Coordinates of C-alpha atoms in Angstrom, one line a residue:
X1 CA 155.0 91.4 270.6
X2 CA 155.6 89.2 267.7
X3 CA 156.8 86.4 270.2
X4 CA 153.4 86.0 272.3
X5 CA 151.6 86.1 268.9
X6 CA 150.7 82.3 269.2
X7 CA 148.9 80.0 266.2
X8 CA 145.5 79.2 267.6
X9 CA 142.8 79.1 265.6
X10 CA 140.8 76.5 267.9
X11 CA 140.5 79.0 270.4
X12 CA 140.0 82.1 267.9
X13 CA 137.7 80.6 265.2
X14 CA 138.3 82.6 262.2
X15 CA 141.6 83.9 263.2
X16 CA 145.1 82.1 263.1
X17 CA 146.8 84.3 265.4
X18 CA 146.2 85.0 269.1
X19 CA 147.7 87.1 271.9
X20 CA 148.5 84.3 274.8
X21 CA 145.2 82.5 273.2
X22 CA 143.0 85.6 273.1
X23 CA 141.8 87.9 270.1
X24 CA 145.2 89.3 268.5
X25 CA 143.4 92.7 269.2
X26 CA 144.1 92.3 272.9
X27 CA 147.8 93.0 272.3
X28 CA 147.0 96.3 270.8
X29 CA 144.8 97.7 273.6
X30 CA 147.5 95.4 276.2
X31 CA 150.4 97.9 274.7
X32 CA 148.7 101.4 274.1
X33 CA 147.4 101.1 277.8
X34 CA 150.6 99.6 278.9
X35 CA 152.2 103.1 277.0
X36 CA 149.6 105.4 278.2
X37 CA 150.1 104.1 281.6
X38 CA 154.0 104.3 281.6
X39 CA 153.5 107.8 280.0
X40 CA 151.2 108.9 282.5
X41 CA 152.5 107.3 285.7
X42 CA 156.2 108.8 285.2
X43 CA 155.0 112.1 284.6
X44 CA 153.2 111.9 288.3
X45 CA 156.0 110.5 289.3
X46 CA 158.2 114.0 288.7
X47 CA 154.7 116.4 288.6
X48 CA 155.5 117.3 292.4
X49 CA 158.7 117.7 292.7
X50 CA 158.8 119.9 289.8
X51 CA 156.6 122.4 291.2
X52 CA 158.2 122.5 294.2
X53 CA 162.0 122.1 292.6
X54 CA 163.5 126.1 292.8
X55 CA 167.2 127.0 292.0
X56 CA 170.0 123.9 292.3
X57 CA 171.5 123.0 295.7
X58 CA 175.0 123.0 295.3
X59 CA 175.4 120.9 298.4
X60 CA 173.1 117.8 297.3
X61 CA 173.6 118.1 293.4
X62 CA 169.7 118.6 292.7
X63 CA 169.1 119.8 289.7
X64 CA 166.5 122.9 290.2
X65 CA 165.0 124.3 287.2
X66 CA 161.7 123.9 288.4
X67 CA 158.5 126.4 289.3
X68 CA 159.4 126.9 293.4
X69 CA 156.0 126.6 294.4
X70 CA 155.4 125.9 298.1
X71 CA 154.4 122.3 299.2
X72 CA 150.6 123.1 300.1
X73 CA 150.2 124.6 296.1
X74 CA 152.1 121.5 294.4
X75 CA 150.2 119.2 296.2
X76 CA 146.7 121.5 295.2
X77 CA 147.8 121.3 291.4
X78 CA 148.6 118.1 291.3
X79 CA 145.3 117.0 293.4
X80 CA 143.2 119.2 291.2
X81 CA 145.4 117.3 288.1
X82 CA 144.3 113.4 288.9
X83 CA 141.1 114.6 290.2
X84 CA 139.9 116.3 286.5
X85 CA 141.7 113.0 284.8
X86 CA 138.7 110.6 286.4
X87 CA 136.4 113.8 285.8
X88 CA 137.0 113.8 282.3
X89 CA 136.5 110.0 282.1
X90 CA 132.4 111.1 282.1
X91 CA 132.3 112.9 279.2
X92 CA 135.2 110.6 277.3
X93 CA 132.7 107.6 277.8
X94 CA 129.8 110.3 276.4
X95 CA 131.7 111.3 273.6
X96 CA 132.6 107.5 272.7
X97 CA 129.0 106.4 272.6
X98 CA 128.0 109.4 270.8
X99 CA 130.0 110.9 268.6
X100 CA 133.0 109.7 267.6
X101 CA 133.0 106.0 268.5
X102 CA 135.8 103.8 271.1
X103 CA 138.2 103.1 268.3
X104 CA 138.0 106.9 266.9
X105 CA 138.2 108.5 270.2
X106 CA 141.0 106.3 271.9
X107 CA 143.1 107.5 268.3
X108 CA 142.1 111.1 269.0
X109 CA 142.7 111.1 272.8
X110 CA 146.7 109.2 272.6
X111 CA 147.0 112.3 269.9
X112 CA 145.9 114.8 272.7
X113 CA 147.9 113.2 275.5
X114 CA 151.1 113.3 273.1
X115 CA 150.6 117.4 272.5
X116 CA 150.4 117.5 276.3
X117 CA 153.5 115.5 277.0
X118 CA 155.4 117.4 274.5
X119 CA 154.0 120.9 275.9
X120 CA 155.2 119.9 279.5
X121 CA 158.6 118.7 277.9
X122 CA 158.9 122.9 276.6
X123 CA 160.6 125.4 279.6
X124 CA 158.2 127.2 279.7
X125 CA 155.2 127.7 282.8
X126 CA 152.2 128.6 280.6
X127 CA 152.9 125.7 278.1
X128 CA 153.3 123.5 281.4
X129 CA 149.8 124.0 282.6
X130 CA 148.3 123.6 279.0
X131 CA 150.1 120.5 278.9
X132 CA 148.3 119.3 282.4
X133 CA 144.9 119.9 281.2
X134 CA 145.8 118.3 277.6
X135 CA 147.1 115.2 279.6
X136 CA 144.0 115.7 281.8
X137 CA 141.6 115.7 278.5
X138 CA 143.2 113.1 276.7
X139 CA 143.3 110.8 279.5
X140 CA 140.1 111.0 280.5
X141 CA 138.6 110.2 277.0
X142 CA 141.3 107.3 276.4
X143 CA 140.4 105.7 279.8
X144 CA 136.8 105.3 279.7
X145 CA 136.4 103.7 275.7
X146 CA 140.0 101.6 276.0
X147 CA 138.6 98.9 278.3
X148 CA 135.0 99.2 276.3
X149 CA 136.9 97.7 273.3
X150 CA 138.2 94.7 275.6
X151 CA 134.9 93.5 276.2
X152 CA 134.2 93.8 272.8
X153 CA 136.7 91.3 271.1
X154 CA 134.4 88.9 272.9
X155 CA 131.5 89.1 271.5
X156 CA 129.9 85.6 272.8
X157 CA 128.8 86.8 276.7
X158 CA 129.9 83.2 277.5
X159 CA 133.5 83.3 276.2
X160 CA 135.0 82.2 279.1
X161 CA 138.2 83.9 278.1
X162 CA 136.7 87.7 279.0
X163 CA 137.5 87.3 282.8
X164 CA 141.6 86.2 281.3
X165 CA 141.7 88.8 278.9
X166 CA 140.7 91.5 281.2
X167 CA 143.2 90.1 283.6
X168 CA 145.8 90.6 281.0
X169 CA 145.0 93.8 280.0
X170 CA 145.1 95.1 283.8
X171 CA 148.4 94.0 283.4
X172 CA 149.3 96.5 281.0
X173 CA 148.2 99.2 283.2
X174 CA 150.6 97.8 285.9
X175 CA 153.5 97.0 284.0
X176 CA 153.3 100.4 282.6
X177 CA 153.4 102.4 285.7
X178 CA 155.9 100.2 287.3
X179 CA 158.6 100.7 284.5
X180 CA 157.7 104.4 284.3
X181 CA 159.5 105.8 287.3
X182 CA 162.7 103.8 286.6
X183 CA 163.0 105.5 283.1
X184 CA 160.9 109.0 283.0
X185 CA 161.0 109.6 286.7
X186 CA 165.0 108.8 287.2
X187 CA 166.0 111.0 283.8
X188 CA 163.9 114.2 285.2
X189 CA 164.6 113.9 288.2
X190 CA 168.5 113.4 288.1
X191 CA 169.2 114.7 284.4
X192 CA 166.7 117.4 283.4
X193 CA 162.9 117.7 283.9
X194 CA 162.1 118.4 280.9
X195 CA 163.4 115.2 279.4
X196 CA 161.7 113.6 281.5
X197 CA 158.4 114.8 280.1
X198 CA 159.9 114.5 276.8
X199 CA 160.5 110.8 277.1
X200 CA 156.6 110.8 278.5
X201 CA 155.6 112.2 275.2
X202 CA 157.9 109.5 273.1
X203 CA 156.3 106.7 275.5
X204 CA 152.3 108.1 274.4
X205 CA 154.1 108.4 270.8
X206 CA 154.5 104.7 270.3
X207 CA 151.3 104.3 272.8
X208 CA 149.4 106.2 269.8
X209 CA 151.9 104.4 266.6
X210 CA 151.2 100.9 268.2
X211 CA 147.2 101.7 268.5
X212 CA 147.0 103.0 264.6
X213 CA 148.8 100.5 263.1
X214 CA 147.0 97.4 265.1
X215 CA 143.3 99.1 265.4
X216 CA 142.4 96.8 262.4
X217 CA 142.4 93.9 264.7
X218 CA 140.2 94.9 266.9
X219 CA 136.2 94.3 267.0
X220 CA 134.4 95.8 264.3
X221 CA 132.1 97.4 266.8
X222 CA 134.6 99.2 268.1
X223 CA 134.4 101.3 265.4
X224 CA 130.8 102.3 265.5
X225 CA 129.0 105.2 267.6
X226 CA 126.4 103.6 269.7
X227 CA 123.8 106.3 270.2
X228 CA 125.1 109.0 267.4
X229 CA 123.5 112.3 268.3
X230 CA 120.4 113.7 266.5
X231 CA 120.7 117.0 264.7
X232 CA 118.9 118.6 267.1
X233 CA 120.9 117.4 269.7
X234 CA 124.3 118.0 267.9
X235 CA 123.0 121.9 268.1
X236 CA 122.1 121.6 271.6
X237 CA 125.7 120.0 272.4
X238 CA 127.3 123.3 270.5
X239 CA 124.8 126.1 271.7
X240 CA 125.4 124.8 275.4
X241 CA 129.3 124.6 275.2
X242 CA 129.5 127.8 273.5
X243 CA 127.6 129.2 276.6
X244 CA 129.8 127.7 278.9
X245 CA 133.3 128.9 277.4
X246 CA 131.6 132.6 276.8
X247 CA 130.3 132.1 281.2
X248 CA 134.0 131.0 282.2
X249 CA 135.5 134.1 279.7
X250 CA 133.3 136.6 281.1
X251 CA 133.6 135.3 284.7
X252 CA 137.6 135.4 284.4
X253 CA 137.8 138.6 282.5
X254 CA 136.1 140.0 285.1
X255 CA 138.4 138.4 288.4
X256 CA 141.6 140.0 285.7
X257 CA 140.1 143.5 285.4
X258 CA 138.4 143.6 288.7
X259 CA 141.3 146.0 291.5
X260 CA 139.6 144.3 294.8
X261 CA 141.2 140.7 293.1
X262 CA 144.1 139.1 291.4
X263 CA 143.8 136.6 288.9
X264 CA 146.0 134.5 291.0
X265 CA 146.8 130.2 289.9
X266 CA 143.6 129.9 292.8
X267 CA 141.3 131.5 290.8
X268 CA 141.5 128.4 288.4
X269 CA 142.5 126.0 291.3
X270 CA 139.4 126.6 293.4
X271 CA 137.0 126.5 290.7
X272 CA 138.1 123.0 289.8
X273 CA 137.9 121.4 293.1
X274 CA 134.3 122.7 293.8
X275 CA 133.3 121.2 290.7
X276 CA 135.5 118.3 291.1
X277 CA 133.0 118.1 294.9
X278 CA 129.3 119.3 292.9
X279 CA 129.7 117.0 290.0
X280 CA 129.9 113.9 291.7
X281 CA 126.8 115.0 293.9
X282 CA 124.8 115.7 291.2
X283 CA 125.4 112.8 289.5
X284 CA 124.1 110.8 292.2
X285 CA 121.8 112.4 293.1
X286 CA 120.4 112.5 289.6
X287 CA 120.6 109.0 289.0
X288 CA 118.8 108.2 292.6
X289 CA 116.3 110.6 291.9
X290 CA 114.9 108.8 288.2
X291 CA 111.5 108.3 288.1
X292 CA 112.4 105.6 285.4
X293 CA 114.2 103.3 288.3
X294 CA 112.3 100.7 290.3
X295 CA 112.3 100.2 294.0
X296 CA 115.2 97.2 293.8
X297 CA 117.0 99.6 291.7
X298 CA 116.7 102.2 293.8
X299 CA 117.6 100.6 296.9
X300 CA 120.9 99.4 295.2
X301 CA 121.8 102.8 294.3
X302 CA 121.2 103.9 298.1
X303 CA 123.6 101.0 298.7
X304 CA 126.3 102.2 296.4
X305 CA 126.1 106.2 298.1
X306 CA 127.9 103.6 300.9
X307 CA 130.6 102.5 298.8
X308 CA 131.2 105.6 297.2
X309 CA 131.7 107.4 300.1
X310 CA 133.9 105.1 301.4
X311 CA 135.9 104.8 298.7
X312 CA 136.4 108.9 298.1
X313 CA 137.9 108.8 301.5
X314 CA 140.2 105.8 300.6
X315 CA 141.4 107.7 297.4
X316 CA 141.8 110.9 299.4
X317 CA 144.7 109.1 301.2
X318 CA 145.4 106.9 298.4
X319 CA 146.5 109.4 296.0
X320 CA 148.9 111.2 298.5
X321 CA 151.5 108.8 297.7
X322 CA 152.7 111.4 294.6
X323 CA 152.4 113.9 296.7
X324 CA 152.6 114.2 300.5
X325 CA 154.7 110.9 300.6
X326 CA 156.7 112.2 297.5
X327 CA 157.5 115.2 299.1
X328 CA 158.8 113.5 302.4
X329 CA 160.8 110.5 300.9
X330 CA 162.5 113.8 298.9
X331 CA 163.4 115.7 301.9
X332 CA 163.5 113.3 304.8
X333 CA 164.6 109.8 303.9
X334 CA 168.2 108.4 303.7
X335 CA 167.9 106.4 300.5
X336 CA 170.9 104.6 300.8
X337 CA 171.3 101.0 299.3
X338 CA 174.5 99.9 299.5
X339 CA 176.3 102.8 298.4
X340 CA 173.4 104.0 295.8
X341 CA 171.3 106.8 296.7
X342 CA 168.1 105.5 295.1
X343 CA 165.9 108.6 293.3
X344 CA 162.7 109.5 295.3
X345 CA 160.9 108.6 291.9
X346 CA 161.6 105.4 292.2
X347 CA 159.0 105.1 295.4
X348 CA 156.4 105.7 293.2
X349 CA 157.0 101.9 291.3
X350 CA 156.6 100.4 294.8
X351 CA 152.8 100.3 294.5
X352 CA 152.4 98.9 290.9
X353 CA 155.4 96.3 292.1
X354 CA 153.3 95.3 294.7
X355 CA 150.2 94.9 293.0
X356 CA 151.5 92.6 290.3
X357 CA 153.0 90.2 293.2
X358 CA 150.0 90.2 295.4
X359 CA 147.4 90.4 293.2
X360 CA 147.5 86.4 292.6
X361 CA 147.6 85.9 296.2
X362 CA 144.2 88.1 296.8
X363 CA 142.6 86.3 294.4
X364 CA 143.6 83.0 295.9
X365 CA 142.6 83.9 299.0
X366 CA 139.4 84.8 298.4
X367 CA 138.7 81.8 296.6
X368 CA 139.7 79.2 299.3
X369 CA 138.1 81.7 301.5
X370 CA 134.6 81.4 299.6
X371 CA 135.4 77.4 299.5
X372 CA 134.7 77.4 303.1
X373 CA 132.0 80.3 303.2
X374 CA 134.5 82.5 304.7
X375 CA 134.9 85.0 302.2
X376 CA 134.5 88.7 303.9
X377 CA 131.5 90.3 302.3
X378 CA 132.2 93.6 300.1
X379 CA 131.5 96.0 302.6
X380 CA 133.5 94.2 304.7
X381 CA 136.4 94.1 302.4
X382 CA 135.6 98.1 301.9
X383 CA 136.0 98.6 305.3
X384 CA 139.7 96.7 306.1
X385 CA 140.3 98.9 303.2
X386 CA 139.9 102.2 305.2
X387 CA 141.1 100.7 308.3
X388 CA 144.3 99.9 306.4
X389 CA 144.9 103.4 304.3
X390 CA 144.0 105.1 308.1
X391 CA 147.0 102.8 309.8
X392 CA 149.1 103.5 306.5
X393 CA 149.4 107.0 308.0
X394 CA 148.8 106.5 311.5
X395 CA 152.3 104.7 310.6
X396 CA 153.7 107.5 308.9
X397 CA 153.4 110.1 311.6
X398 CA 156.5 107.6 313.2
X399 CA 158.7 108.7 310.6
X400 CA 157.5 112.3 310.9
X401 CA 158.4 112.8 313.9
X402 CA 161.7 110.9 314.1
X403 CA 162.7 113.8 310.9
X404 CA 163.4 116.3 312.8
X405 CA 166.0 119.3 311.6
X406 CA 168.7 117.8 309.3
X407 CA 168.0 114.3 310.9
X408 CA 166.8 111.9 308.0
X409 CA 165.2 108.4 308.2
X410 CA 165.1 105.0 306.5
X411 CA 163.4 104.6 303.4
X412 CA 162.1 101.3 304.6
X413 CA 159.1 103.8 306.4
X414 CA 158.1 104.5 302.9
X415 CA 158.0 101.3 301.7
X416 CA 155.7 99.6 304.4
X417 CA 153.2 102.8 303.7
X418 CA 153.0 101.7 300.5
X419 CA 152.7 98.2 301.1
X420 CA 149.5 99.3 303.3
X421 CA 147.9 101.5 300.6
X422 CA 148.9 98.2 297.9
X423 CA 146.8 95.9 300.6
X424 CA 143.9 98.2 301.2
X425 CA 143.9 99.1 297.1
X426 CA 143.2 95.1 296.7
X427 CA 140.4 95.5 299.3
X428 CA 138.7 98.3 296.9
X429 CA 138.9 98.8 293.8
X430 CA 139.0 95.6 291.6
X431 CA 135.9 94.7 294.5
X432 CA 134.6 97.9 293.9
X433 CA 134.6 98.1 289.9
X434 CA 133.4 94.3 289.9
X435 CA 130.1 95.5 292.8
X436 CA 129.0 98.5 290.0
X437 CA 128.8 96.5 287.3
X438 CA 125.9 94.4 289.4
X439 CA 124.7 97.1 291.4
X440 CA 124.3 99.6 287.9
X441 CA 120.4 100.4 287.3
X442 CA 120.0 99.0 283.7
X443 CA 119.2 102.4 282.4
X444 CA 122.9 103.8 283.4
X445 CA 124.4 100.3 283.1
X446 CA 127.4 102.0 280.9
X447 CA 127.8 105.0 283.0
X448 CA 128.1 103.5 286.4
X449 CA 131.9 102.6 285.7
X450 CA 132.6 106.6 285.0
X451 CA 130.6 107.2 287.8
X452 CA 132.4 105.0 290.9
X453 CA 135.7 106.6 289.0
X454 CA 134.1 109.9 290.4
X455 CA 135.1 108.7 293.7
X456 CA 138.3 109.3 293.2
X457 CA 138.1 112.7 291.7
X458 CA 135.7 113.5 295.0
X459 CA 138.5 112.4 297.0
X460 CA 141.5 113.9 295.6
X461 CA 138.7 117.5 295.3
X462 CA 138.6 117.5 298.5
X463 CA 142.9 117.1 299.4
X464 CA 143.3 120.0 296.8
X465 CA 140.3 122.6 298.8
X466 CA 142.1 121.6 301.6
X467 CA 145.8 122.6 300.0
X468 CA 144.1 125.3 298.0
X469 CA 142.8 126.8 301.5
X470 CA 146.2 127.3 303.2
X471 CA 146.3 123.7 305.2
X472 CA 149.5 122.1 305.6
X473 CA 148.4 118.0 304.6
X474 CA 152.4 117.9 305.0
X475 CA 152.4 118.2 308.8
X476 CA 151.4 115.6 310.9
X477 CA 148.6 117.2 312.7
X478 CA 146.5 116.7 309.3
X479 CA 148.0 113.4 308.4
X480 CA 146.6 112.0 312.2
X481 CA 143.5 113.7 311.0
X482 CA 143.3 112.0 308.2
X483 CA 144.1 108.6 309.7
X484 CA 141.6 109.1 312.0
X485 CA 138.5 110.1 309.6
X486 CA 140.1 107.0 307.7
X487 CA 139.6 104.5 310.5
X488 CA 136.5 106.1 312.4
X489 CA 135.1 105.6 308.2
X490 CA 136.0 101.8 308.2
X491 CA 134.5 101.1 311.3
X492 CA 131.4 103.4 310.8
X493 CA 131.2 100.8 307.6
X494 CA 131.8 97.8 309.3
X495 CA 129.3 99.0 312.2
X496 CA 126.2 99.3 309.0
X497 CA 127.2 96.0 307.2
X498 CA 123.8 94.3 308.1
X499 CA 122.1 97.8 306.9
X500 CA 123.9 97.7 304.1
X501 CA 123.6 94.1 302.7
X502 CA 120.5 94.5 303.1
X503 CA 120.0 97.5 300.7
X504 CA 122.1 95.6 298.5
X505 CA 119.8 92.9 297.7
X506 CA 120.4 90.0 295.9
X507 CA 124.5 91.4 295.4
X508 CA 127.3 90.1 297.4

């Protein structure tokens, strides 16, 4: 780090030392994301195939050790898993403007993620699932107040570094989960799961040791709580979680001494998605529904239902890649490169790997693009999105039915898939996270990030009902279906454009 500290006071009045010429504080948030990321991108990385990893097969040298669940309840954990990470991104960015603070609750959630990694790291299945939701919690809290204190080392709105230092920071995220799989995902996978999630935990460790030690160059805002609760409303935040834990008790005490049911891992499954579905309704629907917006407003938000729809379906697909692609590339693909058998993990750094090399060139190309007035509008770009994610699988039911019996296929299927989901990705979300900061009603201007993040936990609810309710998303008569809701979405998108720009307004 030391090295890319650089002596610029002209462009840091006040400070002598920069971080590639922006506010030394940058290069704290740049490595505790870059650590949360690696930490949480190598534990995906293993998360299916240790559920579905049973006793060791003598014949290919796996290892085993694992929880030998079936495919369709692997891929409904782990769906339910990234969906309640974006969940909990809501109440992180709640609890950061009014409790604790961004600086305090970024500290307290890299602790939490650390006692999750650690709990996953122990052989045991009950301290495996509390280590999931830990992850879950801590992740959630961390991701919506890390990139609040970006935008807060530059306090002028006309620093003209913001746009850069953001840029940077994404980065982080990338460079994170790209390295992840080659370290974390390789050593559980080939050595011993458990140390994989023990090197997770060390990852978070110095995440959490890097954040502590540099928090002190951060904004001084950072450390403040917004809108700190009232009394009154501290005792209304207590009475109402106490009556929540005392509902979910009673209602689970009940499914455990009821004979007609077992308390069976869908009792806690099922819940989950169907709030995972609700919550993002609700939200919308309260936020459309405010007396307190005007008609402009309210139009926009009718606008963004479009995009949010759109991109639940993209992340539906999207998020498969750790799981239903995981789970072929494991059994089906001949991984062969010259004489190395390259570790299914490793498919998982294909995506951050791409994003890093074509991210430049999107960005390019929409600029010259926008030079000549050419520029696809965003609803365009949302729907070559879906178009794209829909062909990604339309491609990968080639594969699927060349892998027949003890017949294998090349890896080089994989790698275009993900090449597709990088493309359509590029489409989306940086579009889509740049649209809802001008499209955000003034009155939820903070809470519109959390809420296009509930996309993807809409999405990924809806892959884990779908597990969770005895479909097979690994066979290709649901991976057609998908491709096909994917495309029909795109062009149902592209068909409304006019409609849609339209309700945008003034946005483009």
């Amino acid at each position: 780090m030391a090295s890319s500290l650089t002596k610029d006071s002209a462009s840091t009045p006040g400070s002598e030392k920069t971080f590639f010429g922006h506010p030394r504080g940058l290069a704290t948030l740049f490595m505790t994301e870059m650590w949360e990321r690696f930490s949480y991108y190598g534990m995906r990385a293993l998360l299916v195939l240790y559920l579905v990893s049973g006793g060791a097969d003598a014949a290919t040298g796996s290892q085993g050790g694992g929880l030998a669940y079936t495919a369709a309840t692997a891929t409904a954990i782990y769906s339910v898993y990234v969906a309640m990470v974006y969940l909990m991104a809501m109440p992180g960015g709640w609890i950061g403007d009014r409790i604790w603070g961004a600086r305090k609750t970024v500290a307290i959630a890299s602790l939490v993620i650390v006692a999750g990694h650690v709990c996953l790291a122990l052989p045991s299945s009950a301290m495996f699932f509390v280590g999931l939701a830990l992850v879950a919690v801590g992740s959630g809290l961390l991701k919506a107040n890390i990139s609040t204190m970006v935008g807060q080392l530059y306090s002028d709105p006309k620093d003209l570094r913001r746009d850069g230092g953001f840029t940077i920071f994404y980065m982080g995220i990338n460079l994170g989960a790209f390295a992840a799989p080659f370290a974390i995902g390789i050593l559980g996978e080939k050595v011993n799961w458990h140390l994989g999630f023990g090197l997770a935990a060390i990852g978070m460790a110095l995440g959490a040791i890097q954040f502590m030690v540099g928090s002190r160059h951060l904004a001084a805002e950072s450390n403040r709580v917004p809108n700190p609760l009232s009394a009154e409303e501290k005792r209304g935040v207590v009475v109402k979680t106490l009556a929540a834990v005392a509902v979910i008790a009673a209602f689970y005490s009940v499914v455990a001494f009821t004979d007609v049911y077992r308390l069976t891992l869908n009792w806690a499954l099922l819940p989950i998605t169907v709030a995972g579905l609700l919550i993002p309704v609700a939200v919308l629907v309260k936020i459309k529904r405010d007396k307190d917006l005007n008609t402009e407003e309210q139009t926009k938000m009718t606008a963004f239902i479009w995009f949010f729809v759109a991109a639940a379906i993209f992340w539906m697909i999207f998020d498969q890649g750790a799981s239903t692609l995981s789970l072929f590339g494991d059994s089906s693909t001949s991984r062969d490169i010259l004489g190395w058998e390259m570790p299914n993990t490793l498919f998982q750094s294909l995506n951050p790997g791409f994003i890093m090399l074509l991210a430049p060139v999107f960005a390019a190309v929409w600029i010259a693009l926008a030079r000549r007035n050419r520029e696809p509008s965003t609803i365009v770009k949302f729907s070559i999105a879906l178009v794209v994610a829909g062909a990604s699988f339309f491609v990968f039911l080639v594969p699927m039915g060349m892998a027949t019996g003890d017949t294998k296929v090349t890896m080089w299927w994989l790698v275009l898939i993900f090449l597709m989901h990088t493309v359509a990705e590029l489409c989306l979300s940086p579009v889509g996270l740049s649209l809802t900061t001008k499209m955000a009603p003034a009155k939820y201007a903070s809470q519109m990030m959390g809420v296009f993040f509930l996309a993807v936990t809409a999405g990924d609810s809806v892959t884990g009902m779908l597990a969770i309710a005895g479909v097979d998303l690994n066979g290709r008569g649901m991976v057609a279906l998908e491709a096909t809701a994917a495309v029909l979405a795109g062009f149902a998108v592209y068909t409304a454009r006019n409609k849609v720009k339209a309700l945008m307004g003034d946005v483009r």
